[in-house]
């Protein structure tokens, strides 16, 4: 585990929708084995950054390198078969509505990795239990699930073939505090044992405190990167408000002198 | 490259000692190689061994949850066959992950069983019957709600959503004019062409004009308008309202004390009732125009004579017979498409069935109504 080769390296990334510039020459490095948080106000471009890394948004300038291979557009990602190395949890879950829970989790297993049917079935049940659901939910359709359950199934699907990189867009939003805490622990175990790199967009200060080794805060179309301790000291107005506002004060109280 | 591949390939080396057997897994035991892993495991399970088995993991290059699971499964199977199994040289992360996986061991008997194919068919017949019954009940309730909603609006005309009605008039009307014109024109053309071929045999080709004008004005113009609007606008209404149901927008309206009937349904139905006669009229004109082009080309009559003959062929009655059907068709399409939209529930799947049903039912009912009204008007002698 060499800590100085970045798993994801972004240089001079610019994205826009029409005249609306979302990122302006943004640089970012994410290293192997770390849990990397992305925070920022609503509409700051967190999801768009994630989509750019995944090749789902066209980028205007800049380069994105993942696992030493060229990324930045779907074609390049396809060519380098990067999809096999990551799992993605979308903000809304993005479960396939015409497939059952079990079938959803088996999509990457069967269609991407060509697992035999019986193993895929067993593994999908294990993953289902891993995210805190149980066997009865196996044949349910996404429309029969609550919001939190959809998130969990989506996570199970993202974890289906043990990716090297896990992308999570607001994984704990909409979960009850107990499930959210259990989720944090799950991510930590997986990271510790599977050598996982986790990139997560989150607003949850408790999650950030428990999980994230480093953070990128998206402000002014740029990324301010550092550990939580460093960022708390930062005197950018938004950062100050974020960490020292009423919610920040409670969640992070023991980190501050 | 080839050598690397060979190294990664999962396999198990078997070392036999006097009272025990040592299995040494090699290679990558991960999701990507799981087919080979399963095969290897199945192979070692087939033979018989002395009582003590040892899995030595020192040569295991890499693993993930899938690999560990298969190893666990194999060990479990050995233990069930009364072997004593021991793990050797397992790394910490292997043990941790293994322990973690043990927590999540699924019990397969708890997965609800799915029905067999035959049972499934039987249940489906039952469900279909029940659905038909429910649908009928729902339709009656829906018609009642529309009646109540319309009555409320009539009692208090300020509640009528004029802006919404005009918005839908534009959406259903203006945007449909083009396609209806083209198709009605083409139909008129074809009708004239075919009619003229047949009538020429009797030397009565001049009656092509009567044929075209009467069939267009009484039947074809309005029917094709009905079918096109059912397909184009009806499906759009169902999809739109269905999406609102899925997004819980309809529920949101209810929580504000607003009646979805009044806000979503009545304006759409009214807009369709108003717009259909206009579309039917345009369709008539375009049909006559299409027929006219054909007649002018092949019969060598002047435009003036064509118009004069049309005037002789169709009475005011024939014209109104066509137009009077239009609001009925509009109401049918509006009610059916809104009803099917409101039937959408939760799943995206139900959106598909409801949209399909909406179009099929509207076209069927429009055609049926057309037949009944035609018979009726002929009987009363218009
Ligand atoms: N498909 C799109 N078309 C136009 N604008 C978009 C699109 N997707 C996102 N945006 C804009 O980009 C900005 C960043 O969006 P997003 O990354 O989703 O925010 P968040 O940080 O809350 O996840 C927002 O201002 C949003 O309006
Ligand atoms: Mg977002």
XYZ file of C-alpha atoms and ligand atoms in Angstrom:
667
model
C 0.000 0.000 0.000
C 2.060 2.921 -1.226
C 0.445 6.072 0.022
C 1.885 8.427 -2.522
C 0.381 7.114 -5.761
C -3.017 8.660 -6.223
C -5.875 6.355 -7.165
C -7.707 9.292 -8.648
C -5.938 12.346 -9.887
C -7.771 15.375 -11.261
C -5.930 18.248 -12.909
C -7.425 21.544 -14.030
C -10.984 20.230 -14.250
C -13.561 22.650 -15.639
C -17.213 21.800 -16.150
C -20.176 23.919 -17.087
C -23.815 23.805 -18.101
C -24.308 26.494 -20.710
C -23.020 29.700 -19.126
C -23.191 28.248 -15.658
C -19.660 27.275 -14.633
C -19.650 24.546 -11.993
C -15.921 23.830 -11.580
C -13.088 26.102 -12.606
C -9.630 24.534 -12.899
C -10.118 22.212 -9.975
C -7.257 19.949 -8.781
C -7.717 16.906 -6.589
C -5.770 13.796 -5.582
C -7.301 10.829 -3.831
C -4.966 8.163 -2.462
C -5.254 4.443 -2.116
C -7.028 3.166 0.962
C -8.330 6.464 2.175
C -11.884 7.530 2.813
C -12.227 10.814 1.069
C -15.144 13.126 1.779
C -16.540 15.736 -0.574
C -18.605 18.448 1.075
C -20.090 21.733 -0.063
C -23.370 23.613 -0.153
C -26.344 22.401 -2.144
C -25.636 23.026 -5.803
C -21.901 23.448 -5.207
C -21.207 20.747 -7.771
C -20.525 17.680 -5.658
C -22.676 15.353 -7.708
C -21.369 16.856 -10.930
C -17.789 16.239 -9.763
C -18.658 12.625 -9.084
C -20.349 12.324 -12.464
C -17.287 13.821 -14.154
C -15.043 11.232 -12.493
C -17.405 8.494 -13.627
C -17.461 9.851 -17.180
C -21.154 10.734 -17.076
C -20.697 14.472 -17.636
C -18.622 15.901 -20.449
C -15.757 17.943 -19.127
C -14.565 21.130 -20.760
C -10.936 21.203 -19.678
C -8.646 19.124 -17.595
C -7.611 15.534 -17.161
C -8.799 12.788 -14.873
C -6.595 9.775 -14.213
C -7.939 6.761 -12.365
C -5.681 3.884 -11.248
C -3.030 5.288 -13.556
C -5.316 5.117 -16.561
C -6.840 7.870 -18.608
C -10.449 8.677 -17.765
C -12.672 11.698 -18.273
C -15.073 10.362 -20.853
C -17.149 7.235 -21.106
C -15.190 6.049 -24.157
C -11.843 6.217 -22.359
C -13.300 4.568 -19.271
C -14.759 1.782 -21.399
C -11.481 1.295 -23.176
C -9.552 0.985 -19.928
C -12.284 -1.177 -18.352
C -12.323 1.064 -15.313
C -15.923 0.137 -14.526
C -14.710 -3.191 -13.179
C -12.782 -1.369 -10.491
C -15.515 0.719 -8.967
C -18.936 0.589 -7.436
C -21.268 3.545 -7.380
C -24.103 4.501 -5.063
C -26.152 7.207 -6.741
C -27.905 9.892 -4.752
C -31.366 8.535 -5.560
C -30.320 4.882 -5.506
C -30.887 4.386 -9.258
C -32.147 0.846 -8.763
C -33.485 -0.806 -11.895
C -37.204 -0.579 -11.299
C -38.128 -3.604 -13.364
C -35.780 -5.925 -11.447
C -36.205 -7.312 -7.946
C -33.813 -6.472 -5.148
C -31.933 -9.733 -5.654
C -31.690 -9.241 -9.402
C -30.479 -5.681 -8.942
C -27.576 -6.825 -6.788
C -26.781 -9.605 -9.243
C -26.484 -7.304 -12.258
C -22.773 -6.560 -11.738
C -22.109 -10.140 -10.667
C -23.761 -11.874 -13.567
C -23.469 -9.346 -16.367
C -20.118 -7.779 -15.595
C -18.154 -10.586 -13.957
C -19.966 -13.594 -15.342
C -20.401 -15.313 -11.998
C -22.174 -18.685 -11.961
C -25.826 -18.406 -11.023
C -25.704 -20.164 -7.656
C -22.703 -18.208 -6.412
C -24.267 -14.935 -7.540
C -27.421 -15.801 -5.665
C -25.531 -16.629 -2.477
C -23.299 -13.595 -2.735
C -26.246 -11.294 -3.365
C -27.925 -12.604 -0.218
C -24.745 -12.026 1.755
C -24.455 -8.475 0.464
C -28.100 -7.905 1.239
C -27.556 -8.945 4.845
C -24.338 -6.975 4.967
C -26.247 -3.751 4.390
C -28.768 -4.648 7.051
C -31.652 -6.045 5.040
C -32.826 -9.614 5.227
C -33.892 -12.567 3.160
C -37.545 -11.562 2.974
C -36.621 -8.538 0.902
C -34.950 -10.604 -1.798
C -37.850 -10.765 -4.234
C -39.247 -7.306 -3.581
C -39.351 -4.639 -6.260
C -37.780 -1.206 -5.686
C -41.235 0.383 -5.588
C -42.019 -1.702 -2.521
C -39.051 -0.336 -0.557
C -38.729 2.697 1.679
C -36.168 5.409 0.913
C -33.636 4.038 3.387
C -34.025 0.518 2.059
C -33.460 1.731 -1.490
C -30.165 3.277 -0.329
C -29.104 0.024 1.265
C -29.928 -2.082 -1.761
C -28.067 0.410 -3.928
C -25.079 0.074 -1.603
C -25.297 -3.699 -1.779
C -25.273 -3.417 -5.553
C -22.279 -1.067 -5.449
C -20.444 -3.568 -3.226
C -21.532 -6.552 -5.284
C -18.163 -7.468 -6.757
C -15.915 -5.904 -4.116
C -14.723 -2.849 -6.024
C -11.419 -1.150 -5.361
C -13.042 2.255 -5.350
C -16.429 2.971 -3.893
C -18.254 6.163 -4.871
C -21.045 7.205 -2.572
C -23.323 10.172 -3.177
C -24.911 11.164 0.142
C -25.110 7.584 1.459
C -26.427 8.410 4.929
C -28.884 11.132 3.917
C -32.364 9.916 4.762
C -31.198 7.111 7.061
C -32.127 7.003 10.711
C -29.190 7.738 13.049
C -28.791 4.111 14.084
C -28.649 2.879 10.491
C -26.336 5.740 9.594
C -23.940 4.760 12.389
C -24.104 1.102 11.341
C -23.386 2.225 7.806
C -20.267 4.076 8.992
C -19.006 0.953 10.738
C -19.689 -1.143 7.668
C -17.632 1.181 5.496
C -14.781 1.096 8.010
C -14.672 -2.716 8.111
C -14.799 -2.963 4.364
C -12.047 -0.420 3.998
C -9.866 -2.126 6.571
C -10.212 -5.571 5.084
C -10.709 -5.051 1.388
C -8.257 -2.274 0.827
C -11.072 -0.129 -0.401
C -10.769 3.487 -1.433
C -13.950 5.361 -0.659
C -15.021 8.653 -2.205
C -18.138 9.962 -0.533
C -20.255 13.049 -0.922
C -21.855 13.762 2.408
C -23.335 16.450 4.634
C -23.356 14.288 7.680
C -20.815 15.763 10.099
C -20.935 12.656 12.278
C -20.050 10.502 9.288
C -17.290 12.867 8.302
C -15.820 12.804 11.773
C -15.995 9.031 12.064
C -14.919 8.083 8.560
C -13.105 10.633 6.487
C -9.321 10.698 6.399
C -9.342 13.796 4.237
C -11.942 16.131 2.840
C -12.428 18.335 -0.166
C -14.701 21.294 0.345
C -16.140 22.684 -2.866
C -16.270 26.460 -2.586
C -15.876 29.120 -5.272
C -15.769 26.420 -8.007
C -12.550 25.048 -6.476
C -11.669 22.316 -4.020
C -10.127 23.126 -0.642
C -8.480 19.909 0.511
C -7.254 18.878 3.943
C -7.923 16.772 6.998
C -10.867 17.679 9.170
C -8.526 19.201 11.763
C -6.886 21.428 9.173
C -10.157 22.514 7.608
C -11.639 23.479 10.958
C -8.839 26.015 11.284
C -9.482 27.413 7.786
C -10.945 30.912 7.832
C -12.860 30.842 4.553
C -16.319 32.192 5.463
C -18.263 29.196 4.163
C -15.937 26.739 5.885
C -16.145 28.694 9.089
C -19.948 28.720 8.948
C -20.018 25.013 8.108
C -17.798 23.806 10.918
C -18.580 26.449 13.520
C -22.304 26.837 12.884
C -24.713 25.439 15.462
C -24.687 21.923 13.987
C -20.956 21.845 13.469
C -20.414 22.892 17.056
C -22.309 19.935 18.451
C -20.972 17.292 16.111
C -17.365 18.352 16.266
C -17.215 19.662 19.824
C -14.488 17.327 21.034
C -12.260 18.066 18.054
C -12.023 21.735 18.943
C -10.105 23.096 21.845
C 1.781 -11.683 -19.600
C 0.840 -15.327 -20.030
C 2.836 -16.289 -16.963
C 1.107 -13.641 -14.909
C -2.255 -14.969 -15.991
C -1.256 -18.478 -14.993
C -0.167 -17.277 -11.568
C -3.407 -15.429 -10.949
C -5.518 -18.391 -11.910
C -6.995 -19.876 -8.758
C -6.069 -23.441 -8.008
C -5.511 -25.684 -5.029
C -2.381 -27.716 -4.445
C -2.992 -30.931 -2.490
C -0.235 -32.240 -0.219
C -0.919 -35.598 1.369
C 0.779 -36.504 4.649
C 0.268 -39.690 6.587
C -2.826 -38.794 8.578
C -3.769 -35.482 7.023
C -4.166 -33.567 3.794
C -3.027 -30.003 3.264
C -4.839 -27.840 0.713
C -2.891 -24.867 -0.526
C -5.006 -22.364 -2.446
C -3.052 -20.393 -5.026
C -3.846 -17.334 -7.078
C -6.537 -14.707 -6.971
C -9.778 -15.731 -5.325
C -11.955 -12.855 -6.414
C -15.275 -12.207 -8.148
C -13.572 -12.069 -11.525
C -12.121 -15.579 -11.237
C -14.985 -17.066 -9.290
C -15.927 -19.563 -12.000
C -12.524 -21.199 -11.713
C -12.647 -20.999 -7.943
C -15.960 -22.812 -7.835
C -14.687 -25.472 -10.181
C -11.545 -26.030 -8.120
C -13.545 -26.287 -4.928
C -15.979 -28.737 -6.472
C -13.082 -30.864 -7.651
C -11.495 -31.269 -4.217
C -14.891 -31.984 -2.689
C -15.344 -35.031 -4.887
C -12.490 -37.086 -3.429
C -12.177 -38.731 -0.033
C -9.393 -37.905 2.401
C -8.124 -38.858 5.858
C -9.846 -37.327 8.879
C -7.747 -34.163 9.203
C -7.780 -31.446 6.592
C -5.731 -28.280 6.643
C -6.212 -25.237 4.492
C -2.892 -23.426 4.249
C -3.546 -19.918 2.977
C 0.070 -18.783 2.777
C 0.042 -18.865 -1.035
C -3.289 -17.100 -1.449
C -2.476 -14.035 -3.534
C -5.669 -12.110 -3.193
C -9.244 -12.571 -2.140
C -12.486 -10.726 -1.749
C -15.803 -11.556 -0.171
C -16.764 -13.860 -3.019
C -13.533 -15.838 -2.711
C -13.802 -16.100 1.047
C -17.405 -17.187 0.789
C -16.529 -20.049 -1.519
C -13.717 -21.145 0.760
C -16.039 -20.992 3.754
C -18.661 -22.910 1.853
C -16.173 -25.617 0.932
C -14.950 -25.929 4.505
C -18.518 -26.117 5.725
C -19.238 -28.930 3.302
C -16.154 -30.827 4.504
C -17.243 -30.374 8.092
C -20.697 -31.668 7.244
C -18.948 -34.791 5.949
C -17.344 -35.186 9.396
C -13.871 -34.022 8.503
C -11.879 -31.952 10.955
C -10.768 -28.802 9.180
C -8.170 -26.306 10.273
C -7.072 -22.981 8.785
C -3.378 -22.176 8.623
C -1.550 -18.951 7.852
C -4.689 -16.897 7.362
C -3.894 -13.196 7.268
C -5.572 -10.811 9.671
C -7.662 -9.225 6.989
C -8.794 -12.656 5.863
C -9.903 -13.530 9.377
C -11.572 -10.172 9.928
C -13.482 -10.280 6.708
C -14.292 -13.919 7.278
C -15.716 -13.131 10.699
C -17.647 -10.265 9.183
C -19.079 -12.547 6.519
C -20.100 -15.086 9.146
C -22.338 -12.423 10.632
C -24.144 -12.106 7.343
C -24.499 -15.765 6.511
C -27.815 -16.016 4.699
C -30.415 -18.611 5.564
C -31.745 -19.703 2.231
C -34.906 -21.185 3.624
C -35.963 -17.693 4.683
C -36.053 -16.445 1.101
C -39.691 -16.473 0.073
C -40.247 -19.198 -2.506
C -41.353 -18.174 -5.927
C -44.292 -19.914 -7.492
C -43.900 -22.531 -10.181
C -44.753 -21.639 -13.775
C -48.113 -23.402 -13.616
C -49.107 -21.933 -10.278
C -48.035 -18.584 -11.606
C -50.418 -18.837 -14.591
C -53.296 -19.799 -12.322
C -52.605 -16.959 -9.934
C -52.347 -14.591 -12.891
C -55.794 -15.575 -14.120
C -57.138 -14.870 -10.673
C -55.348 -11.551 -10.491
C -56.588 -10.567 -13.948
C -60.178 -11.331 -12.965
C -59.872 -9.372 -9.772
C -58.194 -6.503 -11.646
C -61.039 -6.360 -14.139
C -63.518 -6.184 -11.315
C -61.503 -3.551 -9.440
C -61.045 -1.545 -12.614
C -64.782 -1.471 -13.212
C -65.472 -0.365 -9.664
C -62.711 2.239 -9.882
C -64.054 3.532 -13.167
C -67.514 3.997 -11.687
C -66.028 5.787 -8.673
C -63.907 7.893 -11.003
C -66.905 8.899 -13.110
C -68.667 9.861 -9.919
C -65.709 11.959 -8.811
C -65.580 13.698 -12.170
C -69.280 14.440 -11.877
C -68.813 15.857 -8.400
C -65.736 17.821 -9.485
C -67.532 19.249 -12.499
C -70.575 20.072 -10.394
C -68.407 21.921 -7.856
C -66.842 23.880 -10.674
C -70.223 24.681 -12.216
C -71.609 25.838 -8.886
C -68.664 28.124 -8.450
C -67.328 28.972 -11.922
C -64.460 30.946 -10.458
C -62.950 27.618 -9.477
C -62.695 26.729 -13.148
C -59.013 26.704 -14.013
C -59.160 28.841 -17.138
C -55.383 29.186 -17.469
C -54.967 25.451 -17.208
C -57.675 24.894 -19.808
C -56.067 27.301 -22.258
C -52.681 25.746 -21.637
C -54.062 22.329 -22.482
C -56.030 23.646 -25.445
C -52.740 24.768 -26.897
C -50.932 21.558 -26.025
C -53.639 19.209 -27.273
C -54.803 21.389 -30.141
C -52.185 23.508 -31.830
C -49.515 20.888 -31.601
C -51.748 18.188 -33.067
C -52.910 20.222 -36.063
C -49.925 19.368 -38.183
C -50.082 15.594 -37.891
C -53.872 15.496 -38.221
C -53.721 17.672 -41.361
C -51.132 15.508 -43.029
C -52.898 12.247 -42.306
C -56.404 13.503 -43.121
C -55.092 15.004 -46.379
C -53.406 11.750 -47.316
C -56.548 9.771 -46.536
C -58.670 12.075 -48.691
C -56.189 11.602 -51.501
C -56.220 7.823 -51.249
C -59.996 7.704 -50.973
C -60.386 9.765 -54.139
C -57.836 7.694 -55.985
C -59.431 4.342 -55.125
C -63.016 5.596 -55.529
C -62.307 7.064 -58.933
C -60.805 3.760 -60.159
C -63.948 1.848 -59.231
C -66.506 4.426 -60.339
C -64.878 4.914 -63.729
C -66.034 1.397 -64.673
C -69.612 2.634 -64.562
C -68.728 5.919 -66.162
C -69.725 7.557 -62.907
C -66.333 8.940 -62.017
C -67.781 12.360 -61.330
C -69.439 10.811 -58.264
C -65.980 10.396 -56.788
C -66.571 13.854 -55.446
C -69.694 12.721 -53.621
C -67.950 9.639 -52.332
C -64.983 11.549 -50.991
C -66.893 14.426 -49.497
C -69.552 12.356 -47.771
C -67.174 9.762 -46.344
C -64.685 12.388 -45.215
C -67.225 14.653 -43.595
C -69.420 12.000 -42.002
C -66.851 9.393 -40.986
C -63.210 9.516 -41.925
C -62.374 13.040 -40.792
C -63.693 12.674 -37.286
C -62.673 9.047 -36.810
C -59.081 9.628 -37.806
C -58.999 12.673 -35.527
C -60.291 10.564 -32.677
C -57.751 7.821 -33.241
C -54.839 10.230 -33.607
C -55.771 12.218 -30.504
C -56.251 8.997 -28.531
C -52.784 7.821 -29.528
C -50.987 11.109 -29.312
C -52.700 13.122 -26.598
C -54.282 10.298 -24.619
C -50.989 8.523 -24.051
C -49.347 11.818 -23.097
C -52.053 12.569 -20.538
C -51.769 9.114 -18.990
C -47.983 9.331 -18.787
C -48.121 12.832 -17.328
C -50.679 12.036 -14.643
C -49.023 8.683 -13.968
C -45.702 10.399 -13.334
C -47.452 12.802 -10.978
C -48.819 9.814 -9.094
C -45.376 8.208 -8.844
C -43.830 11.492 -7.694
C -46.563 11.764 -5.072
C -47.640 15.089 -6.607
C -51.243 13.936 -6.471
C -50.831 13.130 -2.783
C -49.281 16.554 -2.256
C -52.343 18.217 -3.806
C -54.565 16.275 -1.436
C -52.573 17.431 1.574
C -53.217 21.033 0.528
C -56.925 20.284 0.519
C -56.990 20.652 -3.255
C -59.063 18.260 -5.278
C -56.920 16.575 -7.961
C -60.118 16.043 -9.972
C -60.711 19.736 -10.125
C -57.106 20.707 -10.800
C -55.765 17.937 -12.990
C -58.641 16.047 -14.520
C -61.526 18.418 -15.260
C -59.384 20.969 -17.166
C -57.906 18.261 -19.343
C -61.256 16.701 -20.162
C -62.836 20.084 -20.858
C -59.925 21.096 -23.057
C -60.318 17.891 -25.057
C -64.085 18.400 -25.394
C -63.531 21.945 -26.702
C -60.654 21.153 -29.004
C -61.976 18.012 -30.677
C -64.653 19.722 -32.845
C -62.064 22.219 -34.063
C -59.606 19.464 -34.887
C -62.361 17.473 -36.581
C -63.254 20.517 -38.679
C -59.637 20.986 -39.720
C -59.436 17.297 -40.482
C -62.555 17.555 -42.708
C -61.119 20.495 -44.622
C -57.787 18.767 -45.117
C -59.494 15.545 -46.211
C -61.535 17.430 -48.784
C -58.405 19.260 -49.911
C -56.507 15.986 -50.343
C -59.416 14.459 -52.246
C -59.691 17.651 -54.296
C -56.087 17.494 -55.422
C -56.628 13.948 -56.693
C -59.920 14.850 -58.373
C -58.463 17.909 -60.065
C -55.605 15.871 -61.439
C -57.536 12.860 -62.708
C -61.067 14.163 -63.473
C -60.233 17.417 -65.178
C -62.760 19.470 -63.254
C -62.131 23.055 -62.203
C -61.683 23.906 -58.509
C -64.868 25.922 -58.732
C -66.852 22.949 -59.982
C -65.308 20.720 -57.299
C -66.441 23.064 -54.559
C -69.875 23.400 -56.147
C -70.311 19.615 -56.305
C -69.219 19.269 -52.702
C -71.884 21.755 -51.739
C -74.466 19.637 -53.561
C -73.217 16.357 -52.081
C -73.086 17.222 -48.419
C -76.004 18.621 -46.574
C -75.639 20.647 -43.418
C -76.866 17.523 -41.644
C -73.962 15.421 -42.865
C -71.532 18.063 -41.741
C -73.013 18.246 -38.255
C -73.206 14.464 -37.988
C -69.426 14.446 -38.186
C -68.771 17.406 -35.931
C -71.300 16.456 -33.251
C -69.373 13.246 -32.558
C -66.223 15.206 -31.760
C -67.028 16.333 -28.191
C -68.121 12.793 -27.323
C -64.843 11.443 -28.575
C -62.992 14.161 -26.656
C -64.797 13.194 -23.467
C -64.086 9.494 -23.999
C -60.393 10.077 -24.602
C -60.112 12.511 -21.706
C -61.899 10.277 -19.224
C -60.083 7.106 -20.242
C -56.598 8.647 -20.302
C -57.046 10.508 -17.009
C -58.533 7.403 -15.411
C -55.648 5.217 -16.513
C -53.186 7.884 -15.367
C -54.728 7.805 -11.891
C -54.445 3.992 -11.884
C -50.636 4.193 -11.982
C -49.174 3.003 -8.712
C -45.635 3.169 -7.398
C -43.894 1.075 -9.967
C -42.605 2.243 -13.336
C -43.942 -1.069 -14.599
C -47.519 0.011 -13.957
C -46.880 3.170 -15.968
C -46.276 0.996 -19.008
C -49.416 -1.109 -18.610
C -51.564 1.927 -17.887
C -50.328 3.894 -20.902
C -50.855 0.933 -23.185
C -54.305 0.311 -21.759
C -55.184 3.971 -22.080
C -54.467 4.061 -25.814
C -56.066 0.716 -26.589
C -59.205 1.490 -24.602
C -59.597 5.006 -26.025
C -59.272 3.820 -29.609
C -61.640 0.935 -28.984
C -64.250 3.115 -27.295
C -63.930 5.883 -29.896
C -64.493 3.387 -32.709
C -67.401 1.785 -30.864
C -68.995 5.164 -30.167
C -68.505 6.130 -33.808
C -70.320 3.005 -34.969
C -73.199 3.478 -32.542
C -73.610 7.166 -33.348
C -73.475 6.477 -37.094
C -76.219 3.883 -36.842
C -78.230 6.219 -34.652
C -77.938 9.192 -37.032
C -78.781 7.061 -40.051
C -81.845 5.657 -38.273
C -83.182 9.079 -37.428
C -82.578 10.006 -41.029
C -79.881 12.659 -41.019
N -28.086 18.346 -16.079
C -27.907 19.611 -15.644
N -28.231 20.658 -16.420
C -28.025 21.928 -15.988
N -27.523 22.243 -14.801
C -27.185 21.245 -13.971
C -27.363 19.877 -14.352
N -26.941 19.086 -13.330
C -26.531 19.940 -12.370
N -26.675 21.223 -12.748
C -26.295 22.381 -11.956
O -25.001 22.180 -11.484
C -24.893 22.650 -10.163
C -24.293 21.596 -9.293
O -25.204 20.516 -9.171
P -24.914 19.276 -8.215
O -23.535 18.795 -8.454
O -26.009 18.315 -8.427
O -25.044 19.904 -6.767
P -24.761 19.195 -5.377
O -23.459 19.749 -4.919
O -25.873 19.626 -4.473
O -24.729 17.727 -5.601
C -26.264 23.103 -9.727
O -26.282 24.510 -9.765
C -27.196 22.536 -10.755
O -28.217 23.458 -11.008
Mg -25.979 16.120 -5.160
